[in-house]
Coordinates of C-alpha atoms in Angstrom, one line a residue:
M6 CA 84.8 80.3 130.2
A7 CA 84.1 83.8 131.4
V8 CA 85.8 86.8 129.2
D9 CA 88.3 89.2 130.5
T10 CA 87.1 91.8 129.4
G11 CA 88.0 94.7 131.2
L12 CA 84.6 95.8 132.5
T13 CA 82.9 95.9 135.6
P14 CA 81.2 91.9 135.5
P15 CA 76.6 92.2 135.6
P16 CA 75.3 92.2 138.8
A17 CA 74.6 88.3 139.9
P18 CA 71.7 87.4 137.1
A19 CA 70.2 84.0 139.9
L20 CA 67.1 86.3 141.4
F21 CA 65.9 87.5 137.5
T22 CA 64.2 84.1 138.2
D23 CA 60.7 83.1 138.5
R24 CA 60.1 81.6 142.3
Y25 CA 58.8 78.6 140.6
E26 CA 61.5 77.5 138.8
L27 CA 63.3 76.9 142.6
T28 CA 60.3 74.9 143.9
M29 CA 59.7 72.9 141.2
V30 CA 64.1 72.4 142.0
A31 CA 63.2 71.5 145.0
A32 CA 60.4 69.2 144.3
A33 CA 62.6 67.2 141.6
L34 CA 66.2 67.4 144.6
A35 CA 63.1 65.5 147.3
D36 CA 62.0 62.9 144.6
G37 CA 64.5 62.1 142.6
T38 CA 64.8 63.7 139.4
A39 CA 66.3 66.3 139.5
D40 CA 69.2 65.2 137.8
R41 CA 66.9 63.4 135.2
Q42 CA 69.1 64.2 132.6
C43 CA 67.0 67.1 129.5
V44 CA 66.7 68.8 126.7
F45 CA 65.0 71.7 126.5
E46 CA 64.2 74.1 123.6
V47 CA 63.2 77.5 122.8
F48 CA 61.0 78.5 120.2
A49 CA 57.8 80.5 119.2
R50 CA 55.2 78.9 118.4
R51 CA 54.4 82.6 115.7
L52 CA 55.4 85.3 114.5
P53 CA 53.7 88.5 116.1
H54 CA 50.9 89.5 113.7
G55 CA 51.3 90.1 110.4
R56 CA 55.1 89.8 110.2
R57 CA 57.4 87.7 107.4
Y58 CA 60.5 86.8 109.9
G59 CA 61.7 87.3 112.8
V60 CA 65.8 88.0 114.2
L61 CA 67.0 86.5 116.8
A62 CA 69.0 88.7 118.8
G63 CA 70.2 88.3 122.9
T64 CA 72.1 84.9 122.8
G65 CA 75.3 87.0 123.2
R66 CA 73.8 88.9 125.9
L67 CA 72.4 85.5 127.0
L68 CA 76.1 84.1 127.5
E69 CA 77.9 87.1 128.7
A70 CA 75.4 86.1 132.0
L71 CA 75.7 82.0 132.6
P72 CA 79.8 82.4 134.1
H73 CA 77.7 84.8 136.7
F74 CA 74.0 82.6 137.2
R75 CA 75.1 82.0 140.5
F76 CA 73.4 81.9 144.3
G77 CA 75.8 83.3 146.6
D78 CA 75.8 84.3 150.5
D79 CA 73.6 87.8 148.9
E80 CA 71.1 85.6 146.5
I81 CA 70.5 82.5 149.3
A82 CA 69.9 85.4 152.1
A83 CA 67.2 86.9 149.7
L84 CA 65.8 83.6 149.2
R85 CA 65.3 82.9 153.1
A86 CA 64.0 86.4 153.4
Q87 CA 61.1 84.7 151.1
G88 CA 60.4 81.8 152.4
L89 CA 62.5 79.6 150.7
T90 CA 63.6 78.0 153.4
D91 CA 64.7 74.1 152.5
A92 CA 67.8 73.2 153.4
R93 CA 68.0 70.8 151.0
L94 CA 67.6 73.5 147.6
L95 CA 69.7 76.1 149.5
D96 CA 72.5 73.8 150.0
W97 CA 72.7 73.1 145.8
L98 CA 71.3 75.9 144.9
A99 CA 74.9 77.2 146.9
D100 CA 77.3 74.7 144.9
F101 CA 75.1 75.3 141.1
R102 CA 76.8 76.2 138.6
F103 CA 75.4 75.0 135.0
S104 CA 77.7 72.3 133.8
G105 CA 75.4 71.5 130.6
D106 CA 75.2 72.1 126.5
I107 CA 73.8 75.0 125.0
D108 CA 73.3 74.9 121.4
G109 CA 71.2 77.4 118.9
Y110 CA 71.0 79.4 116.2
A111 CA 73.9 81.9 115.4
E112 CA 72.8 85.4 117.0
G113 CA 71.4 87.7 114.0
E114 CA 69.7 85.0 111.8
L115 CA 66.7 84.5 110.8
Y116 CA 64.2 82.6 112.9
F117 CA 60.3 81.8 111.5
P118 CA 57.5 79.2 114.0
G119 CA 59.4 76.6 115.7
S120 CA 62.8 77.4 114.8
P121 CA 64.5 75.3 117.8
V122 CA 67.0 78.8 118.1
L123 CA 68.3 77.5 121.9
T124 CA 68.3 74.4 122.7
V125 CA 69.7 72.7 126.5
R126 CA 70.8 69.6 127.3
A127 CA 71.4 68.7 131.2
S128 CA 69.6 68.2 134.0
F129 CA 66.2 68.9 135.0
A130 CA 67.3 71.3 137.7
E131 CA 70.4 72.9 135.9
G132 CA 68.1 73.1 132.8
V133 CA 64.8 74.5 134.4
L134 CA 66.5 77.6 136.5
L135 CA 67.8 79.2 132.8
E136 CA 64.6 79.5 131.6
T137 CA 63.4 82.6 132.9
L138 CA 66.6 84.4 132.3
A139 CA 66.7 83.1 129.1
L140 CA 63.6 83.9 127.2
S141 CA 63.7 87.4 128.8
V142 CA 66.9 88.4 127.5
L143 CA 65.6 86.6 124.0
N144 CA 62.1 88.1 123.6
H145 CA 62.8 91.4 124.8
D146 CA 66.7 91.2 122.7
S147 CA 64.6 89.8 119.6
A148 CA 61.6 92.3 119.9
I149 CA 63.9 94.7 119.3
A150 CA 65.8 93.4 116.4
S151 CA 62.9 92.5 114.6
A152 CA 61.6 95.6 114.4
A153 CA 64.4 97.2 113.7
A154 CA 65.4 94.9 110.6
R155 CA 61.7 96.4 109.3
M156 CA 63.1 100.2 109.7
I157 CA 66.3 99.6 108.0
S158 CA 64.6 97.9 105.4
A159 CA 61.8 101.2 105.1
A160 CA 64.9 103.3 104.9
C161 CA 66.3 101.9 102.2
D162 CA 70.4 102.7 103.0
R163 CA 69.6 104.9 105.1
P164 CA 71.4 105.1 108.0
C165 CA 69.0 105.3 111.4
I166 CA 70.6 106.1 114.9
E167 CA 68.7 104.3 118.1
M168 CA 67.6 106.9 120.2
G169 CA 65.1 105.2 122.6
S170 CA 66.7 105.3 125.9
R171 CA 64.2 108.2 127.5
R172 CA 61.2 105.2 126.9
T173 CA 62.1 102.9 128.1
H174 CA 64.6 101.2 131.1
E175 CA 67.8 102.4 131.3
E176 CA 68.8 98.4 131.0
A177 CA 65.9 97.9 128.7
A178 CA 68.0 100.8 126.7
V179 CA 71.2 99.5 126.5
A180 CA 70.3 95.8 124.9
A181 CA 68.0 97.5 122.7
A182 CA 70.8 100.2 121.2
R183 CA 72.7 96.5 121.1
A184 CA 70.0 94.7 119.1
A185 CA 69.4 97.8 116.9
H186 CA 73.0 97.5 116.3
L187 CA 73.0 93.7 115.5
V188 CA 70.7 94.4 112.7
G189 CA 72.3 97.7 110.7
F190 CA 71.4 100.6 113.1
A191 CA 74.6 102.8 112.1
T192 CA 74.5 104.4 116.3
S193 CA 73.0 104.7 119.1
S194 CA 72.6 108.0 121.6
N195 CA 73.0 105.8 124.2
L196 CA 76.4 105.7 126.3
E197 CA 76.8 102.6 128.0
A198 CA 76.0 100.7 125.0
G199 CA 79.2 102.2 123.4
R200 CA 81.1 101.3 126.9
R201 CA 79.8 97.6 126.9
Y202 CA 79.8 96.8 123.3
A203 CA 81.2 99.5 121.5
V204 CA 78.3 100.6 119.5
P205 CA 79.5 104.2 117.8
T206 CA 77.2 106.7 119.5
T207 CA 76.0 110.6 118.3
G208 CA 73.8 113.2 119.8
T209 CA 74.4 116.9 120.0
S210 CA 71.5 119.4 121.1
A211 CA 67.5 119.2 121.9
H212 CA 65.3 122.3 121.9
A213 CA 66.2 122.9 125.6
F214 CA 69.6 124.2 124.5
T215 CA 67.6 126.7 122.2
L216 CA 65.8 128.0 125.1
L217 CA 68.9 128.5 127.8
H218 CA 69.3 130.8 125.2
D219 CA 68.2 134.0 124.5
D220 CA 67.9 133.9 120.5
E221 CA 67.9 130.7 118.5
R222 CA 71.5 132.6 116.7
S223 CA 73.4 132.2 120.3
A224 CA 72.2 128.9 120.4
F225 CA 73.2 127.4 117.1
E226 CA 77.1 130.2 117.4
A227 CA 77.6 128.2 121.0
Q228 CA 77.5 124.8 119.1
V229 CA 78.9 125.5 116.2
A230 CA 81.7 126.6 118.6
A231 CA 82.2 123.4 120.6
L232 CA 81.5 121.1 118.5
G233 CA 81.8 122.2 114.8
T234 CA 80.5 122.7 111.5
G235 CA 80.2 119.5 110.9
T236 CA 77.6 119.3 113.6
T237 CA 73.6 118.6 113.2
L238 CA 71.3 121.8 114.2
L239 CA 67.8 121.4 115.6
V240 CA 66.1 123.7 113.6
D241 CA 62.3 123.1 114.6
T242 CA 62.5 125.0 118.4
Y243 CA 60.8 128.4 116.1
D244 CA 60.0 128.5 112.6
V245 CA 61.8 126.0 110.5
E246 CA 62.7 128.0 107.9
Q247 CA 64.1 131.3 109.6
G248 CA 65.6 128.5 111.4
I249 CA 67.4 126.9 108.3
R250 CA 68.8 130.2 107.2
T251 CA 70.7 131.1 110.2
A252 CA 71.6 127.4 111.0
V253 CA 74.0 128.4 107.7
E254 CA 74.6 131.9 108.7
V255 CA 76.6 130.5 111.7
A256 CA 77.0 127.1 110.2
G257 CA 78.0 128.4 107.0
P258 CA 77.3 126.3 104.2
E259 CA 79.7 123.4 105.1
L260 CA 77.1 122.7 108.0
G261 CA 77.4 119.6 108.5
G262 CA 73.0 118.6 109.1
I263 CA 69.8 120.1 110.1
R264 CA 67.5 117.8 112.3
L265 CA 64.1 118.4 112.0
D266 CA 61.3 116.9 115.1
S267 CA 57.7 117.7 114.3
G268 CA 55.4 119.0 112.1
D269 CA 54.9 117.6 108.5
L270 CA 58.1 115.7 107.7
P271 CA 57.8 114.8 104.0
T272 CA 56.6 118.7 103.2
L273 CA 59.1 119.7 106.0
A274 CA 62.3 117.7 104.5
T275 CA 61.4 119.1 100.9
R276 CA 61.2 122.3 101.6
A277 CA 64.2 122.5 103.8
R278 CA 66.6 120.4 100.7
E279 CA 65.3 123.7 98.1
L280 CA 66.1 126.3 101.1
L281 CA 69.5 124.7 101.7
D282 CA 70.5 124.1 98.2
E283 CA 69.4 128.3 97.6
L284 CA 71.8 129.0 100.4
G285 CA 74.8 126.9 98.7
A286 CA 74.5 124.3 101.7
T287 CA 74.3 122.0 99.1
R288 CA 75.8 119.0 100.8
T289 CA 74.1 119.2 104.8
R290 CA 72.0 116.5 105.4
I291 CA 68.6 116.5 107.0
V292 CA 67.7 113.5 109.9
V293 CA 64.7 113.5 110.9
T294 CA 63.2 112.6 114.0
S295 CA 59.6 112.8 115.6
D296 CA 57.8 109.7 116.8
L297 CA 59.1 107.3 113.5
D298 CA 58.3 103.9 112.7
E299 CA 59.0 101.7 110.1
Y300 CA 55.9 103.0 108.3
A301 CA 56.3 106.9 108.4
I302 CA 60.0 106.0 107.6
A303 CA 58.9 104.3 104.3
G304 CA 56.7 107.3 103.7
L305 CA 59.4 109.4 104.0
A306 CA 61.2 107.3 101.0
A307 CA 60.6 109.9 98.6
A308 CA 61.0 113.1 100.4
P309 CA 65.5 114.4 100.4
V310 CA 65.8 113.3 103.9
D311 CA 69.5 111.4 104.3
G312 CA 68.7 110.0 108.6
Y313 CA 66.3 108.9 110.4
G314 CA 66.4 108.9 114.5
V315 CA 64.3 106.0 115.8
G316 CA 63.0 106.5 120.2
T317 CA 59.8 105.3 121.5
S318 CA 58.4 102.7 117.9
L319 CA 61.8 101.0 118.0
V320 CA 62.7 100.4 122.1
T321 CA 58.8 98.8 121.9
G322 CA 59.2 96.4 119.1
S323 CA 57.1 98.3 117.0
G324 CA 53.8 97.4 118.4
A325 CA 55.4 93.7 119.4
P326 CA 57.3 94.7 122.5
T327 CA 58.2 90.2 122.6
V328 CA 58.3 87.8 120.3
G329 CA 56.7 85.0 122.2
M330 CA 59.3 82.7 122.5
V331 CA 58.6 79.8 124.9
Y332 CA 60.9 77.4 126.9
K333 CA 59.8 73.7 126.9
L334 CA 60.7 70.4 128.3
V335 CA 61.5 67.9 125.1
E336 CA 63.0 65.0 126.2
R337 CA 64.0 63.5 129.1
D338 CA 65.9 60.4 129.6
G339 CA 66.5 60.0 125.9
V340 CA 61.9 59.6 125.8
P341 CA 60.9 62.5 124.2
V342 CA 58.3 64.5 125.6
A343 CA 55.0 66.7 124.1
K344 CA 52.2 68.8 125.5
R345 CA 48.8 68.3 124.6
S346 CA 46.9 71.9 125.1
E347 CA 45.2 72.7 123.1
G348 CA 46.3 75.7 121.0
K349 CA 49.9 75.1 122.9
R350 CA 51.3 71.9 121.7
S351 CA 54.6 71.3 121.6
V352 CA 56.4 68.4 118.9
G353 CA 58.7 65.8 121.3
G354 CA 62.2 65.6 121.0
R355 CA 65.2 66.8 120.2
K356 CA 65.9 68.5 116.9
S357 CA 68.3 69.1 114.3
A358 CA 66.8 72.5 112.3
V359 CA 68.5 73.5 108.2
R360 CA 67.5 76.4 105.9
R361 CA 66.5 75.5 102.6
H362 CA 68.1 77.7 99.6
D363 CA 67.5 76.8 96.2
A364 CA 69.9 76.9 93.2
D365 CA 70.7 80.9 93.2
G366 CA 70.8 80.5 96.7
V367 CA 67.5 81.9 97.7
A368 CA 66.2 80.6 101.0
T369 CA 63.6 78.3 100.1
A370 CA 62.1 76.5 103.7
E371 CA 62.8 75.8 106.6
L372 CA 63.2 71.8 107.9
V373 CA 62.7 71.3 111.7
T374 CA 63.6 67.6 112.4
A375 CA 63.5 65.5 115.6
G376 CA 66.7 63.5 114.2
P377 CA 69.0 64.5 111.8
V378 CA 68.3 65.5 108.5
A379 CA 68.8 64.0 105.1
P380 CA 71.4 66.7 103.8
R381 CA 70.0 68.0 100.1
P382 CA 72.8 70.8 97.6
G383 CA 72.0 73.9 99.1
D384 CA 71.0 73.0 102.9
R385 CA 72.6 75.5 105.7
D386 CA 72.8 74.3 109.4
L387 CA 71.4 76.8 112.0
L388 CA 72.6 75.1 114.9
V389 CA 75.5 76.1 116.0
A390 CA 77.4 74.9 119.3
L391 CA 77.4 77.4 122.3
V392 CA 78.5 76.2 125.2
R393 CA 79.7 72.6 126.6
D394 CA 80.3 70.9 129.5
G395 CA 78.8 74.4 130.7
E396 CA 81.9 76.3 129.2
I397 CA 81.1 78.4 126.9
C398 CA 82.7 77.5 123.5
D399 CA 83.9 80.7 121.4
P400 CA 84.1 83.2 124.2
V401 CA 85.1 86.5 123.2
S402 CA 84.1 90.4 123.5
P403 CA 80.5 90.7 124.0
A404 CA 82.2 93.7 121.2
E405 CA 83.5 90.8 118.8
A406 CA 80.2 89.0 119.7
L407 CA 77.9 91.5 118.8
E408 CA 80.2 92.5 115.3
R409 CA 80.2 88.2 114.7
A410 CA 76.3 88.5 115.1
K411 CA 75.8 91.7 112.8
A412 CA 77.7 89.8 109.9
H413 CA 76.0 86.7 110.5
H414 CA 72.8 88.2 110.8
L415 CA 73.6 90.4 107.0
Q416 CA 74.8 87.0 105.7
A417 CA 71.2 85.2 106.8
R418 CA 69.0 88.5 105.4
A419 CA 70.8 88.5 101.7
A420 CA 69.3 85.4 101.3
L421 CA 65.5 85.9 101.7
P422 CA 63.3 85.7 98.9
P423 CA 62.4 90.1 98.2
E424 CA 58.7 89.6 99.8
A425 CA 60.2 89.0 102.5
F426 CA 61.2 93.0 102.9
A427 CA 57.1 93.7 102.4
L428 CA 55.3 96.1 105.3
S429 CA 52.5 95.1 104.5
R430 CA 51.1 92.1 106.8
G431 CA 51.2 88.7 105.1
E432 CA 52.0 85.2 106.3
P433 CA 55.5 84.1 107.6
V434 CA 58.0 84.2 104.0
L435 CA 58.9 80.6 105.0
D436 CA 57.2 77.6 105.8
T437 CA 58.4 75.4 108.2
A438 CA 58.4 71.8 107.6
T439 CA 58.5 69.1 110.2
A440 CA 59.3 65.8 109.8

């Protein structure tokens, strides 16, 4: 069932679809195979190069979109305009609503090569239609969440701010803010993420505001008058040290924070802390920005930095803008099927998945099997019911779904062995065993 959130519903996502999905449906309707009961699985064959684990994100957004995945008059007209005129196909699409079942890893869960993060059970025609939507959402959001999780580790409990909206597509910016918050980013600059998902938003001013005024002091006075002494002043438009002195003169020692956006950040942050303390602003925070990624954040670990603002690297997955998930048919009318293509082999049959843990609760392996898994002490089942007969199993608001995903991620992350958080390139921290 759809959840009444009080928000404007998203645009109908049915045309966020590759054409070949519709041509396959047309051919299957023609030869009578469209109603064959099938199982499709979403998984990644490998993690982005050198990563130790991945974070599943986007499941909540996919479930938001599912009730709106319909072909109304406008969509049918658009298909006709693009040359899709098969009457049988168009009639079938006009009546389409997904009526199958979906299981998957809980959003926020960790995944590894071969993890069946989403399982769709439906007729071939219904199941194949979801391929592009599922992959576009999960590949993007999981890439952002996986990169953001590395940044959170590198920040060592110092807060991170997501501020990448100007570096990506406007809708991708909202999704990125959501994915970053899921894994621990404290706030976002994106107001639509605040509206849709209740992500806390923050922001003060850019260099343009300083340059608007006749001098730096006038700009700082205007900002403090509008936002109070607890605001964060951008002090590197001209000279950093003079900017800090002026900021404290204007706001007093209760100034909330300063932001450094350029230059040698470790050196500047160290000098800024010394100067702030000399001026009596001992509680003023230092926030740094300027093309940060997880490695730059780690390089600032010894510097007196109180928070990080991350933009471009975050919304582009820090070098891995997609995580390579695929959507594959693994079962047809109860019979396992699999690809044998070189380098792209798949394993047939609907899978079960458990995470194994030692006596201390530390994760040791992921077991993925065709069929049920014989339980052992410390095993945790990974697949949960998401959709039954086309209806969402536990419908909640988008904000509540995100809060649940955050909580689940913290629990899953806490069970990882310490080597999972190394930024150096390495193999996945857990082996995926198959049986």
